[in-house]
Each structure stands twice: as C-alpha cells, then as structure tokens.
Amino acid sequence: MESSRTPSRRGPVATGDATGAPHASAIRAAEAALIVFAKAPIPGQVKTRLCPPLTPDEAASLHGSFVLDTLERSRDAFKAARLGVDRFLACSPSHDHVFFKILAERHGVRLLDQVGEDLGARMDQAFQTVFAQGYKRVVLTGSDLPSLPGSFFARALSLLAAHDLVLGPSFDGGYYLIGLTQPTPLLFSGIAWSTDQVLPLTRNKADSLGYKTALLPPWRDVDRIEDLLALIDEMGLGHGASGERRASRPSPPASSLSKRTEGALRLIAGRLAARQSSPKRA
C-alpha cells in the first residue's frame, strides 16, 4: 500500500471457512463494507517510485488501470458469492477529482476523502468514518494489487465472523489488506510506515489487545520498480526479475490480470526493453 505524507484538505463526505468463499447467507446487506484507498492518476503525483524508468504519464496510466482492476474484481467477487457489501473509495487528493466522480457513477462506489498526516492516520480515519455508519465488518485495501484474486476480499469478510482482525501480508513486510470488526486506533499509531516492521508491529499491537488474528496468503503489491519488474516477469509478459525471485514467490498466470492491465504491462515491458537497448547520448 503506497504511503504519502500529504494530508488531504477535506473531510469525509458471514460464516465460512478460512480457505474458501463464504456461504451465500453469511453477510447481510449493509453489514459489511470494503474501503479501497486510491490516488487520482495525476502524472508526477502517483506511483513516483516507478519513475524512472517509467515516465510520469506511464506510471499514472498504470495506476488508473490498477484502481479499475480493484473495483471490477471486488464487484465480481461479491456478486459471485452473493454478498451484500457496500464499497467505498477513499480518495486522494480529493473526491472532487473527475476520475473519482466517474468511478462513483460507473461502479456504484461511495466516495470519501483520505484525511490524516500519514498513512496510518488516514486508514484509521477511514475505518472510523465507515464504522460510524453502522457496518459490522470492514475491510480496507490498496489499489496496487493487479494480480490479487477478488475472492480474497470475500474471504477476508468471511474470516471476520470469527476473528477480530484479518491481515494480508505483502512481501515487503507490510500488508496489502486489513479487516476489522471495530475501530482500533492503536493499530495505526506509532508505526514507521513503508518499512519491513509494519506487519510485525501491527500483529504485536493486536496481540496486546487480545485480538484473534487471521492471515490471508502473502501477495505482491506494486510500490517500487522492482515490484513491477517482478510482476512482469512472473506473468511471462516480458523482461523483469530474476528466475530466483520467480521461484520463491507465487506466480499467477497472466490470465489472472485484466486484459487492460495485461496489455499495459506488455507495452511497458516492450518500452523498457527498447530503452535499455538504445544507445545513451553523451
């Protein structure tokens, strides 16, 4: 999940098993919610750690595709599992951006602003805002997980029937998803975000509260250029990370990507290869 220290200026406008989809009657309408954190695809302001070698325009376009992936996959997963889940898009820099307005109209998501000085404060505020509306189970995720199965969102909500906390570990020591049954500010304070201590510190805090925690499978989010190259390599879409990295981590097939994102990654892989082979000017 990408971190930034730029606060937004405006305020916020089931039973099942641990490995499969929840039962159809597990979650009533208006009981569960999914919050997706996203930035507007503004060149130079989003996915900056991919630049270079990507251009700001390429990084922004790719980010926009990832956001659409998250909304489409969550919609399809909840529909397939027959779950009543309301979806919120936590927007930065503001829900007034036309990108978010279009998503709200086309995808039926509710908009709220990201509010807080750091990532932890913004996540805590988002949970507080949504829980205040009467939801019993709330899952929050980022928008940089193009290969994540949509069923993980349904699984996380199902696990919250028997757990206080659900975490989806990422390969960099953080987490790509967090689910709660009540607001818990302690989990978001006193943590150095964007470090490999985020997940262990969060689990320690949960243990101190006596929380019962469930873990989803680890997954790759795309924050750095190394993540992007590894994803391209794992999907067999072009030049990327080493075979050693591919062997040690999950390697979903390219078919697990949306056609839109698969095409974008193929194009980027080709451009990166061409840039590497082009002679540099003195």
Coordinates of C-alpha atoms in Angstrom, one line a residue:
M1 CA 0.0 0.0 0.0
E2 CA 1.6 3.3 -1.1
S3 CA 2.4 5.8 1.6
S4 CA 2.5 9.6 1.3
R5 CA 2.7 12.3 3.9
T6 CA 0.5 14.8 2.0
P7 CA -2.8 15.1 4.0
S8 CA -6.0 15.7 2.2
R9 CA -7.7 19.0 2.8
R10 CA -11.3 17.9 3.1
G11 CA -13.3 15.7 5.5
P12 CA -15.2 12.5 4.7
V13 CA -18.3 13.4 2.8
A14 CA -20.9 -14.5 7.3
T15 CA -19.9 -17.6 8.3
G16 CA -17.4 -19.6 6.1
D17 CA -14.1 -21.3 6.2
A18 CA -10.6 -19.9 6.1
T19 CA -9.8 -21.3 2.6
G20 CA -13.0 -20.9 0.6
A21 CA -15.7 -18.5 -0.2
P22 CA -18.2 -17.6 2.5
H23 CA -21.7 -19.1 2.4
A24 CA -24.3 -17.1 0.4
S25 CA -26.2 -16.1 3.5
A26 CA -23.1 -15.2 5.6
I27 CA -23.3 -11.4 5.3
R28 CA -26.4 -9.3 5.1
A29 CA -26.7 -6.2 3.0
A30 CA -25.4 -3.1 4.7
E31 CA -23.5 -5.1 7.3
A32 CA -20.1 -5.3 5.5
A33 CA -18.0 -2.7 3.7
L34 CA -14.9 -2.6 1.6
I35 CA -12.7 0.5 1.5
V36 CA -10.3 0.9 -1.4
F37 CA -7.5 3.5 -1.0
A38 CA -6.7 5.3 -4.2
K39 CA -5.0 8.3 -5.6
A40 CA -6.1 10.2 -8.7
P41 CA -3.9 9.3 -11.7
I42 CA -2.1 12.6 -11.9
P43 CA 1.3 12.3 -13.6
G44 CA 4.1 13.2 -11.2
Q45 CA 1.9 12.6 -8.1
V46 CA 1.2 8.9 -8.2
K47 CA 3.5 5.8 -8.3
T48 CA 6.5 8.1 -8.3
R49 CA 8.7 5.2 -7.1
L50 CA 8.3 3.6 -10.5
C51 CA 9.9 6.7 -12.1
P52 CA 12.4 6.3 -13.7
P53 CA 12.5 4.1 -15.7
L54 CA 8.7 4.7 -16.3
T55 CA 7.7 8.2 -17.3
P56 CA 5.2 10.0 -15.0
D57 CA 2.5 9.5 -17.7
E58 CA 3.1 5.8 -17.8
A59 CA 3.0 5.4 -14.1
A60 CA -0.2 7.4 -13.8
S61 CA -1.9 5.4 -16.5
L62 CA -0.9 2.1 -15.0
H63 CA -2.2 3.3 -11.6
G64 CA -5.5 4.1 -13.1
S65 CA -5.8 0.7 -14.6
F66 CA -4.9 -0.9 -11.2
V67 CA -7.7 1.1 -9.5
L68 CA -10.2 -0.1 -12.1
D69 CA -9.0 -3.7 -11.6
T70 CA -9.7 -3.5 -7.8
L71 CA -13.2 -2.2 -8.3
E72 CA -14.1 -4.7 -11.0
R73 CA -12.7 -7.7 -9.1
S74 CA -14.4 -6.8 -5.9
R75 CA -17.7 -6.2 -7.6
D76 CA -17.5 -9.6 -9.4
A77 CA -16.4 -11.5 -6.3
F78 CA -19.1 -10.1 -4.1
K79 CA -21.7 -10.8 -6.8
A80 CA -20.5 -14.4 -7.3
A81 CA -20.6 -15.0 -3.5
R82 CA -23.9 -13.3 -3.3
L83 CA -22.7 -11.0 -0.6
G84 CA -24.2 -7.7 0.3
V85 CA -21.2 -5.4 0.6
D86 CA -21.0 -1.6 0.2
R87 CA -17.9 -0.3 -1.4
F88 CA -16.1 3.0 -0.5
L89 CA -13.3 4.7 -2.4
A90 CA -11.0 6.7 -0.2
C91 CA -9.7 9.4 -2.4
S92 CA -6.6 11.5 -2.6
P93 CA -6.1 14.4 -3.1
S94 CA -9.9 14.9 -3.1
H95 CA -13.1 13.1 -4.1
D96 CA -13.9 16.1 -6.3
H97 CA -11.4 14.8 -9.0
V98 CA -13.2 13.8 -12.2
F99 CA -11.6 10.4 -12.1
F100 CA -13.3 9.5 -8.8
K101 CA -16.6 11.1 -10.0
I102 CA -16.7 8.8 -13.0
L103 CA -15.8 5.7 -10.9
A104 CA -18.6 6.5 -8.5
E105 CA -21.1 6.8 -11.3
R106 CA -20.0 3.7 -13.2
H107 CA -19.1 1.4 -10.4
G108 CA -21.6 2.3 -7.7
V109 CA -18.9 3.2 -5.1
R110 CA -19.2 5.8 -2.3
L111 CA -16.6 8.4 -2.1
L112 CA -14.7 9.8 0.9
D113 CA -11.5 11.7 1.3
Q114 CA -8.3 10.4 2.8
V115 CA -7.7 12.5 6.0
G116 CA -4.6 12.4 8.1
E117 CA -0.9 13.3 8.3
D118 CA 0.4 9.8 7.4
L119 CA -0.9 6.6 6.0
G120 CA -1.8 5.2 9.5
A121 CA -3.9 8.2 10.4
R122 CA -5.7 8.1 7.0
M123 CA -6.5 4.4 7.4
D124 CA -7.7 4.9 11.0
Q125 CA -9.9 7.8 9.9
A126 CA -11.4 5.8 7.0
F127 CA -12.3 3.0 9.4
Q128 CA -13.8 5.4 11.9
T129 CA -15.9 7.0 9.2
V130 CA -17.3 3.8 7.8
F131 CA -17.9 2.1 11.2
A132 CA -19.8 5.2 12.3
Q133 CA -22.3 4.3 9.5
G134 CA -23.3 1.1 11.2
Y135 CA -21.2 -1.5 9.5
K136 CA -20.1 -4.6 11.4
R137 CA -17.2 -5.8 9.3
V138 CA -14.9 -3.5 7.3
V139 CA -12.0 -4.5 5.0
L140 CA -9.5 -1.9 3.7
T141 CA -7.1 -2.5 0.8
G142 CA -4.9 -0.6 -1.5
S143 CA -5.2 -0.3 -5.3
D144 CA -1.9 -1.6 -6.4
L145 CA -2.6 -5.4 -6.5
P146 CA -3.4 -6.2 -10.1
S147 CA -3.0 -9.9 -9.8
L148 CA -4.8 -10.4 -6.4
P149 CA -7.9 -12.6 -6.8
G150 CA -11.1 -10.8 -6.0
S151 CA -12.1 -13.8 -3.8
F152 CA -9.6 -12.6 -1.2
F153 CA -11.9 -9.7 -0.4
A154 CA -14.9 -12.0 0.2
R155 CA -12.6 -14.4 2.2
A156 CA -11.4 -11.5 4.5
L157 CA -15.0 -10.5 5.3
S158 CA -15.9 -14.1 6.0
L159 CA -13.0 -14.5 8.4
L160 CA -14.1 -11.5 10.3
A161 CA -17.1 -13.6 11.5
A162 CA -14.7 -15.5 13.8
H163 CA -11.7 -13.1 14.1
D164 CA -11.1 -9.5 15.3
L165 CA -8.5 -8.8 12.7
V166 CA -7.6 -10.0 9.2
L167 CA -4.3 -9.1 7.6
G168 CA -3.0 -9.8 4.1
P169 CA 0.9 -9.8 4.3
S170 CA 2.9 -8.2 1.5
F171 CA 6.4 -9.3 0.5
D172 CA 7.9 -6.0 1.8
G173 CA 7.0 -6.6 5.4
G174 CA 3.8 -4.6 5.3
Y175 CA 0.2 -5.6 4.5
Y176 CA -2.0 -5.2 1.4
L177 CA -5.3 -5.7 3.3
I178 CA -6.6 -5.2 6.8
G179 CA -10.0 -6.1 8.1
L180 CA -11.6 -5.1 11.4
T181 CA -14.8 -5.6 13.4
Q182 CA -14.5 -2.3 15.2
P183 CA -12.4 0.9 15.1
T184 CA -8.9 0.3 16.6
P185 CA -6.7 3.4 16.5
L186 CA -3.8 1.7 18.3
L187 CA -3.1 -0.4 15.2
F188 CA -2.3 2.7 13.2
S189 CA -0.2 4.7 15.6
G190 CA 3.5 4.5 16.4
I191 CA 4.4 2.6 13.2
A192 CA 7.1 3.6 10.7
W193 CA 5.2 3.1 7.5
S194 CA 6.8 1.8 4.3
T195 CA 9.2 -0.3 6.4
D196 CA 9.5 -4.1 6.9
Q197 CA 8.3 -3.6 10.5
V198 CA 4.7 -2.7 9.7
L199 CA 3.3 -6.2 9.8
P200 CA 5.1 -7.5 12.9
L201 CA 4.4 -4.3 14.8
T202 CA 0.7 -4.4 13.8
R203 CA 0.5 -8.1 15.0
N204 CA 2.2 -7.2 18.3
K205 CA -0.3 -4.4 18.9
A206 CA -3.2 -6.8 18.1
D207 CA -1.8 -9.4 20.5
S208 CA -1.6 -6.8 23.2
L209 CA -5.3 -6.1 22.7
G210 CA -6.2 -9.8 22.9
Y211 CA -7.3 -9.8 19.3
K212 CA -7.8 -13.0 17.3
T213 CA -6.0 -12.5 14.0
A214 CA -6.3 -14.3 10.7
L215 CA -3.8 -14.1 7.9
L216 CA -4.5 -14.3 4.1
P217 CA -1.9 -15.6 1.8
P218 CA 1.0 -13.2 1.1
W219 CA 0.8 -11.3 -2.1
R220 CA 2.8 -8.8 -4.1
D221 CA 1.7 -5.1 -4.3
V222 CA 3.3 -2.8 -6.8
D223 CA 5.0 0.1 -5.0
R224 CA 8.6 0.0 -6.4
I225 CA 10.1 -0.6 -9.8
E226 CA 11.4 -3.9 -8.5
D227 CA 7.9 -5.0 -7.8
L228 CA 6.7 -4.0 -11.3
L229 CA 9.6 -5.8 -13.0
A230 CA 9.0 -8.9 -10.9
L231 CA 5.3 -8.9 -11.7
I232 CA 6.0 -8.6 -15.4
D233 CA 8.5 -11.5 -15.2
E234 CA 6.2 -13.7 -13.1
M235 CA 3.4 -13.2 -15.6
G236 CA 5.6 -14.0 -18.5
L237 CA 5.0 -10.6 -20.1
G238 CA 8.5 -9.5 -20.9
H239 CA 11.8 -8.6 -19.3
G240 CA 11.8 -8.5 -15.5
A241 CA 13.1 -10.0 -12.3
S242 CA 15.4 -13.0 -12.0
G243 CA 14.3 -16.6 -12.0
E244 CA 15.3 -16.9 -8.4
R245 CA 12.7 -14.4 -7.4
R246 CA 10.1 -16.1 -9.6
A247 CA 10.8 -19.4 -7.9
S248 CA 10.4 -18.2 -4.4
R249 CA 7.1 -16.4 -4.7
P250 CA 3.6 -17.1 -6.1
S251 CA 3.5 -16.9 -9.8
P252 CA -0.1 -16.4 -11.0
P253 CA -0.8 -16.9 -14.7
A254 CA -1.1 -13.8 -16.9
S255 CA -4.8 -14.7 -17.3
S256 CA -5.3 -13.6 -13.7
L257 CA -4.7 -10.0 -14.9
S258 CA -7.4 -7.9 -16.5
K259 CA -7.0 -7.6 -20.3
R260 CA -6.5 -3.9 -19.8
T261 CA -3.6 -4.3 -17.3
E262 CA -2.1 -7.2 -19.2
G263 CA -1.9 -5.1 -22.3
A264 CA -0.5 -2.1 -20.4
L265 CA 2.2 -4.3 -18.8
R266 CA 3.2 -5.8 -22.2
L267 CA 3.5 -2.3 -23.6
I268 CA 5.6 -1.1 -20.7
A269 CA 7.8 -4.2 -20.8
G270 CA 8.5 -3.5 -24.5
R271 CA 9.3 0.1 -23.9
L272 CA 11.6 -0.7 -21.1
A273 CA 13.5 -3.2 -23.2
A274 CA 13.8 -0.7 -26.0
R275 CA 15.1 2.0 -23.7
Q276 CA 17.7 -0.4 -22.3
S277 CA 18.9 -1.3 -25.7
S278 CA 19.0 2.3 -27.1
P279 CA 22.5 3.9 -27.0
K280 CA 22.8 6.6 -24.4
R281 CA 23.6 10.1 -25.6
A282 CA 26.9 11.5 -24.4

